[in-house]
PDB file of C-alpha atoms in Angstrom:
ATOM      1  CA  MET A   1      36.989 196.820  96.566  1.00 76.00           C
ATOM      2  CA  SER A   2      38.287 196.559  92.987  1.00 89.00           C
ATOM      3  CA  TRP A   3      40.795 194.040  94.289  1.00 90.00           C
ATOM      4  CA  VAL A   4      37.926 191.564  94.786  1.00 92.00           C
ATOM      5  CA  PHE A   5      37.008 191.824  91.098  1.00 91.00           C
ATOM      6  CA  PHE A   6      40.606 191.086  90.122  1.00 89.00           C
ATOM      7  CA  ALA A   7      40.897 188.266  92.685  1.00 90.00           C
ATOM      8  CA  ILE A   8      37.760 186.612  91.285  1.00 90.00           C
ATOM      9  CA  GLY A   9      39.134 187.094  87.771  1.00 91.00           C
ATOM     10  CA  SER A  10      42.372 185.478  88.887  1.00 90.00           C
ATOM     11  CA  ALA A  11      40.514 182.470  90.284  1.00 89.00           C
ATOM     12  CA  PHE A  12      38.409 182.111  87.141  1.00 91.00           C
ATOM     13  CA  PHE A  13      41.372 182.304  84.784  1.00 91.00           C
ATOM     14  CA  ALA A  14      43.446 179.985  87.002  1.00 90.00           C
ATOM     15  CA  GLY A  15      40.653 177.412  86.767  1.00 89.00           C
ATOM     16  CA  LEU A  16      40.461 177.891  83.016  1.00 91.00           C
ATOM     17  CA  THR A  17      44.249 177.551  82.862  1.00 90.00           C
ATOM     18  CA  ALA A  18      44.016 174.031  84.287  1.00 89.00           C
ATOM     19  CA  ILE A  19      41.597 172.885  81.584  1.00 92.00           C
ATOM     20  CA  LEU A  20      43.320 174.626  78.689  1.00 92.00           C
ATOM     21  CA  GLY A  21      46.731 173.529  79.962  1.00 91.00           C
ATOM     22  CA  LYS A  22      45.622 169.903  80.194  1.00 91.00           C
ATOM     23  CA  LEU A  23      44.407 170.061  76.599  1.00 92.00           C
ATOM     24  CA  GLY A  24      47.604 171.853  75.547  1.00 90.00           C
ATOM     25  CA  VAL A  25      50.122 169.383  76.957  1.00 91.00           C
ATOM     26  CA  GLU A  26      48.610 166.369  75.213  1.00 89.00           C
ATOM     27  CA  GLY A  27      51.322 165.028  72.933  1.00 87.00           C
ATOM     28  CA  MET A  28      53.779 167.811  73.788  1.00 91.00           C
ATOM     29  CA  ASN A  29      56.751 168.117  76.116  1.00 92.00           C
ATOM     30  CA  SER A  30      55.554 169.940  79.260  1.00 92.00           C
ATOM     31  CA  ASN A  31      58.629 172.193  79.326  1.00 94.00           C
ATOM     32  CA  LEU A  32      57.999 173.310  75.743  1.00 94.00           C
ATOM     33  CA  ALA A  33      54.328 173.867  76.592  1.00 93.00           C
ATOM     34  CA  THR A  34      55.378 176.061  79.522  1.00 93.00           C
ATOM     35  CA  PHE A  35      57.716 178.026  77.255  1.00 94.00           C
ATOM     36  CA  ILE A  36      54.938 178.640  74.719  1.00 94.00           C
ATOM     37  CA  ARG A  37      52.600 179.732  77.523  1.00 93.00           C
ATOM     38  CA  THR A  38      55.262 182.103  78.820  1.00 94.00           C
ATOM     39  CA  LEU A  39      55.721 183.672  75.388  1.00 96.00           C
ATOM     40  CA  VAL A  40      51.978 184.228  75.104  1.00 95.00           C
ATOM     41  CA  ILE A  41      51.927 185.876  78.534  1.00 95.00           C
ATOM     42  CA  LEU A  42      54.840 188.087  77.483  1.00 96.00           C
ATOM     43  CA  PHE A  43      53.020 189.266  74.353  1.00 97.00           C
ATOM     44  CA  VAL A  44      49.673 189.768  76.109  1.00 96.00           C
ATOM     45  CA  THR A  45      51.305 191.772  78.903  1.00 96.00           C
ATOM     46  CA  ALA A  46      53.284 193.845  76.380  1.00 96.00           C
ATOM     47  CA  GLY A  47      50.031 194.527  74.537  1.00 97.00           C
ATOM     48  CA  ILE A  48      48.333 195.701  77.728  1.00 96.00           C
ATOM     49  CA  LEU A  49      51.317 197.921  78.605  1.00 96.00           C
ATOM     50  CA  SER A  50      51.223 199.411  75.112  1.00 96.00           C
ATOM     51  CA  ALA A  51      47.461 199.942  75.076  1.00 97.00           C
ATOM     52  CA  ARG A  52      47.611 201.690  78.448  1.00 95.00           C
ATOM     53  CA  ASN A  53      50.843 203.560  77.668  1.00 94.00           C
ATOM     54  CA  GLU A  54      52.523 202.180  80.792  1.00 93.00           C
ATOM     55  CA  TRP A  55      56.033 201.484  79.510  1.00 91.00           C
ATOM     56  CA  GLN A  56      57.598 204.249  81.639  1.00 87.00           C
ATOM     57  CA  LEU A  57      60.129 202.932  84.120  1.00 81.00           C
ATOM     58  CA  PRO A  58      60.483 204.646  87.496  1.00 82.00           C
ATOM     59  CA  GLN A  59      63.315 207.165  87.758  1.00 80.00           C
ATOM     60  CA  HIS A  60      65.119 204.863  90.170  1.00 84.00           C
ATOM     61  CA  ILE A  61      64.557 201.129  90.428  1.00 83.00           C
ATOM     62  CA  ALA A  62      65.569 199.977  93.881  1.00 87.00           C
ATOM     63  CA  VAL A  63      67.614 196.794  94.026  1.00 88.00           C
ATOM     64  CA  LYS A  64      65.535 195.121  96.752  1.00 89.00           C
ATOM     65  CA  PRO A  65      62.127 195.226  94.984  1.00 88.00           C
ATOM     66  CA  LEU A  66      63.745 194.294  91.677  1.00 89.00           C
ATOM     67  CA  SER A  67      65.471 191.334  93.336  1.00 93.00           C
ATOM     68  CA  PHE A  68      62.187 190.118  94.782  1.00 93.00           C
ATOM     69  CA  LEU A  69      60.453 190.486  91.402  1.00 92.00           C
ATOM     70  CA  ILE A  70      63.201 188.377  89.828  1.00 93.00           C
ATOM     71  CA  LEU A  71      62.861 185.740  92.554  1.00 93.00           C
ATOM     72  CA  SER A  72      59.076 185.827  92.132  1.00 94.00           C
ATOM     73  CA  GLY A  73      59.541 185.242  88.404  1.00 92.00           C
ATOM     74  CA  ILE A  74      61.778 182.262  89.107  1.00 94.00           C
ATOM     75  CA  ALA A  75      59.214 180.849  91.566  1.00 95.00           C
ATOM     76  CA  THR A  76      56.433 181.376  89.017  1.00 94.00           C
ATOM     77  CA  GLY A  77      58.426 179.628  86.299  1.00 94.00           C
ATOM     78  CA  LEU A  78      59.186 176.669  88.538  1.00 94.00           C
ATOM     79  CA  SER A  79      55.531 176.500  89.578  1.00 94.00           C
ATOM     80  CA  TRP A  80      54.393 176.466  85.941  1.00 93.00           C
ATOM     81  CA  LEU A  81      56.937 173.812  84.977  1.00 94.00           C
ATOM     82  CA  CYS A  82      55.760 171.575  87.824  1.00 95.00           C
ATOM     83  CA  TYR A  83      52.098 172.291  87.064  1.00 94.00           C
ATOM     84  CA  TYR A  84      52.321 171.391  83.388  1.00 93.00           C
ATOM     85  CA  ARG A  85      54.355 168.293  84.170  1.00 94.00           C
ATOM     86  CA  ALA A  86      51.722 167.187  86.673  1.00 94.00           C
ATOM     87  CA  LEU A  87      48.998 167.797  84.057  1.00 92.00           C
ATOM     88  CA  GLN A  88      50.772 165.381  81.727  1.00 93.00           C
ATOM     89  CA  PHE A  89      50.414 162.590  84.268  1.00 92.00           C
ATOM     90  CA  ALA A  90      47.094 163.284  85.978  1.00 92.00           C
ATOM     91  CA  PRO A  91      43.654 164.744  85.283  1.00 91.00           C
ATOM     92  CA  ALA A  92      43.223 168.496  85.744  1.00 91.00           C
ATOM     93  CA  SER A  93      40.579 167.762  88.395  1.00 89.00           C
ATOM     94  CA  TRP A  94      43.318 166.138  90.510  1.00 90.00           C
ATOM     95  CA  VAL A  95      46.163 168.551  89.795  1.00 92.00           C
ATOM     96  CA  ALA A  96      44.275 171.836  90.235  1.00 91.00           C
ATOM     97  CA  PRO A  97      43.064 171.200  93.814  1.00 91.00           C
ATOM     98  CA  ILE A  98      46.538 170.201  94.979  1.00 93.00           C
ATOM     99  CA  ASP A  99      47.926 173.304  93.284  1.00 93.00           C
ATOM    100  CA  LYS A 100      45.530 175.355  95.424  1.00 91.00           C
ATOM    101  CA  LEU A 101      47.522 174.349  98.485  1.00 93.00           C
ATOM    102  CA  SER A 102      49.421 177.454  97.407  1.00 94.00           C
ATOM    103  CA  VAL A 103      46.741 179.426  99.266  1.00 93.00           C
ATOM    104  CA  VAL A 104      47.629 177.731 102.557  1.00 95.00           C
ATOM    105  CA  ILE A 105      51.348 178.088 101.842  1.00 95.00           C
ATOM    106  CA  ALA A 106      50.893 181.795 101.052  1.00 95.00           C
ATOM    107  CA  ILE A 107      49.006 182.299 104.314  1.00 95.00           C
ATOM    108  CA  ILE A 108      51.746 180.562 106.324  1.00 95.00           C
ATOM    109  CA  LEU A 109      54.528 182.485 104.556  1.00 95.00           C
ATOM    110  CA  GLY A 110      52.600 185.751 104.936  1.00 95.00           C
ATOM    111  CA  VAL A 111      52.424 185.230 108.679  1.00 95.00           C
ATOM    112  CA  VAL A 112      55.993 183.940 109.120  1.00 95.00           C
ATOM    113  CA  ILE A 113      57.928 186.105 106.638  1.00 94.00           C
ATOM    114  CA  LEU A 114      55.783 189.228 106.248  1.00 95.00           C
ATOM    115  CA  GLY A 115      54.527 189.338 109.824  1.00 96.00           C
ATOM    116  CA  GLU A 116      50.885 189.440 108.725  1.00 96.00           C
ATOM    117  CA  PRO A 117      48.456 188.916 111.594  1.00 96.00           C
ATOM    118  CA  LEU A 118      47.217 185.389 112.195  1.00 95.00           C
ATOM    119  CA  SER A 119      43.516 185.176 112.949  1.00 95.00           C
ATOM    120  CA  LEU A 120      41.105 182.422 113.830  1.00 97.00           C
ATOM    121  CA  LYS A 121      39.442 183.012 110.443  1.00 96.00           C
ATOM    122  CA  LEU A 122      42.766 182.376 108.632  1.00 95.00           C
ATOM    123  CA  ILE A 123      43.412 179.227 110.635  1.00 96.00           C
ATOM    124  CA  ILE A 124      39.921 177.822 110.017  1.00 97.00           C
ATOM    125  CA  GLY A 125      40.023 178.761 106.332  1.00 96.00           C
ATOM    126  CA  SER A 126      43.420 177.125 105.905  1.00 96.00           C
ATOM    127  CA  ILE A 127      42.226 173.947 107.601  1.00 96.00           C
ATOM    128  CA  LEU A 128      39.150 173.878 105.368  1.00 96.00           C
ATOM    129  CA  ILE A 129      41.243 174.337 102.215  1.00 95.00           C
ATOM    130  CA  LEU A 130      43.650 171.631 103.343  1.00 94.00           C
ATOM    131  CA  SER A 131      40.725 169.327 104.160  1.00 95.00           C
ATOM    132  CA  GLY A 132      39.171 169.974 100.749  1.00 94.00           C
ATOM    133  CA  VAL A 133      42.433 169.197  98.988  1.00 91.00           C
ATOM    134  CA  LEU A 134      42.793 165.958 100.954  1.00 91.00           C
ATOM    135  CA  VAL A 135      39.214 164.914 100.126  1.00 92.00           C
ATOM    136  CA  LEU A 136      39.753 165.607  96.421  1.00 87.00           C
ATOM    137  CA  ALA A 137      43.258 164.126  96.239  1.00 81.00           C
ATOM    138  CA  LEU A 138      42.648 160.858  98.083  1.00 78.00           C
TER     139      LEU A 138
END
């Protein structure tokens, strides 16, 4: 269940990201702010790879997974650009909940594209998340 620890860490740091990002984009172009954030992530990740001695590439890097990692990077970059731009115009307490619609979108895409099983629990959870976002956004 170590994945739960990392998932909770992800949620915590994503919430912290909204507050720190809102403070960081004050008086700065949101695209430049995103670039600076990306550089920091690059250096932090490189530091972790170095500390754990994990720089070894696999013997063979398959084209398909590499392609999806590249597309994922593009999607992440576009998400961050939109997120920081939204933070320039609205409070973090408005932007962050709407951003969490990504959970519902990921569930839908997981079912449609990855063929993950759809359950009553997923449907109810998605409706609750959507309802929460609507309550907070309106």
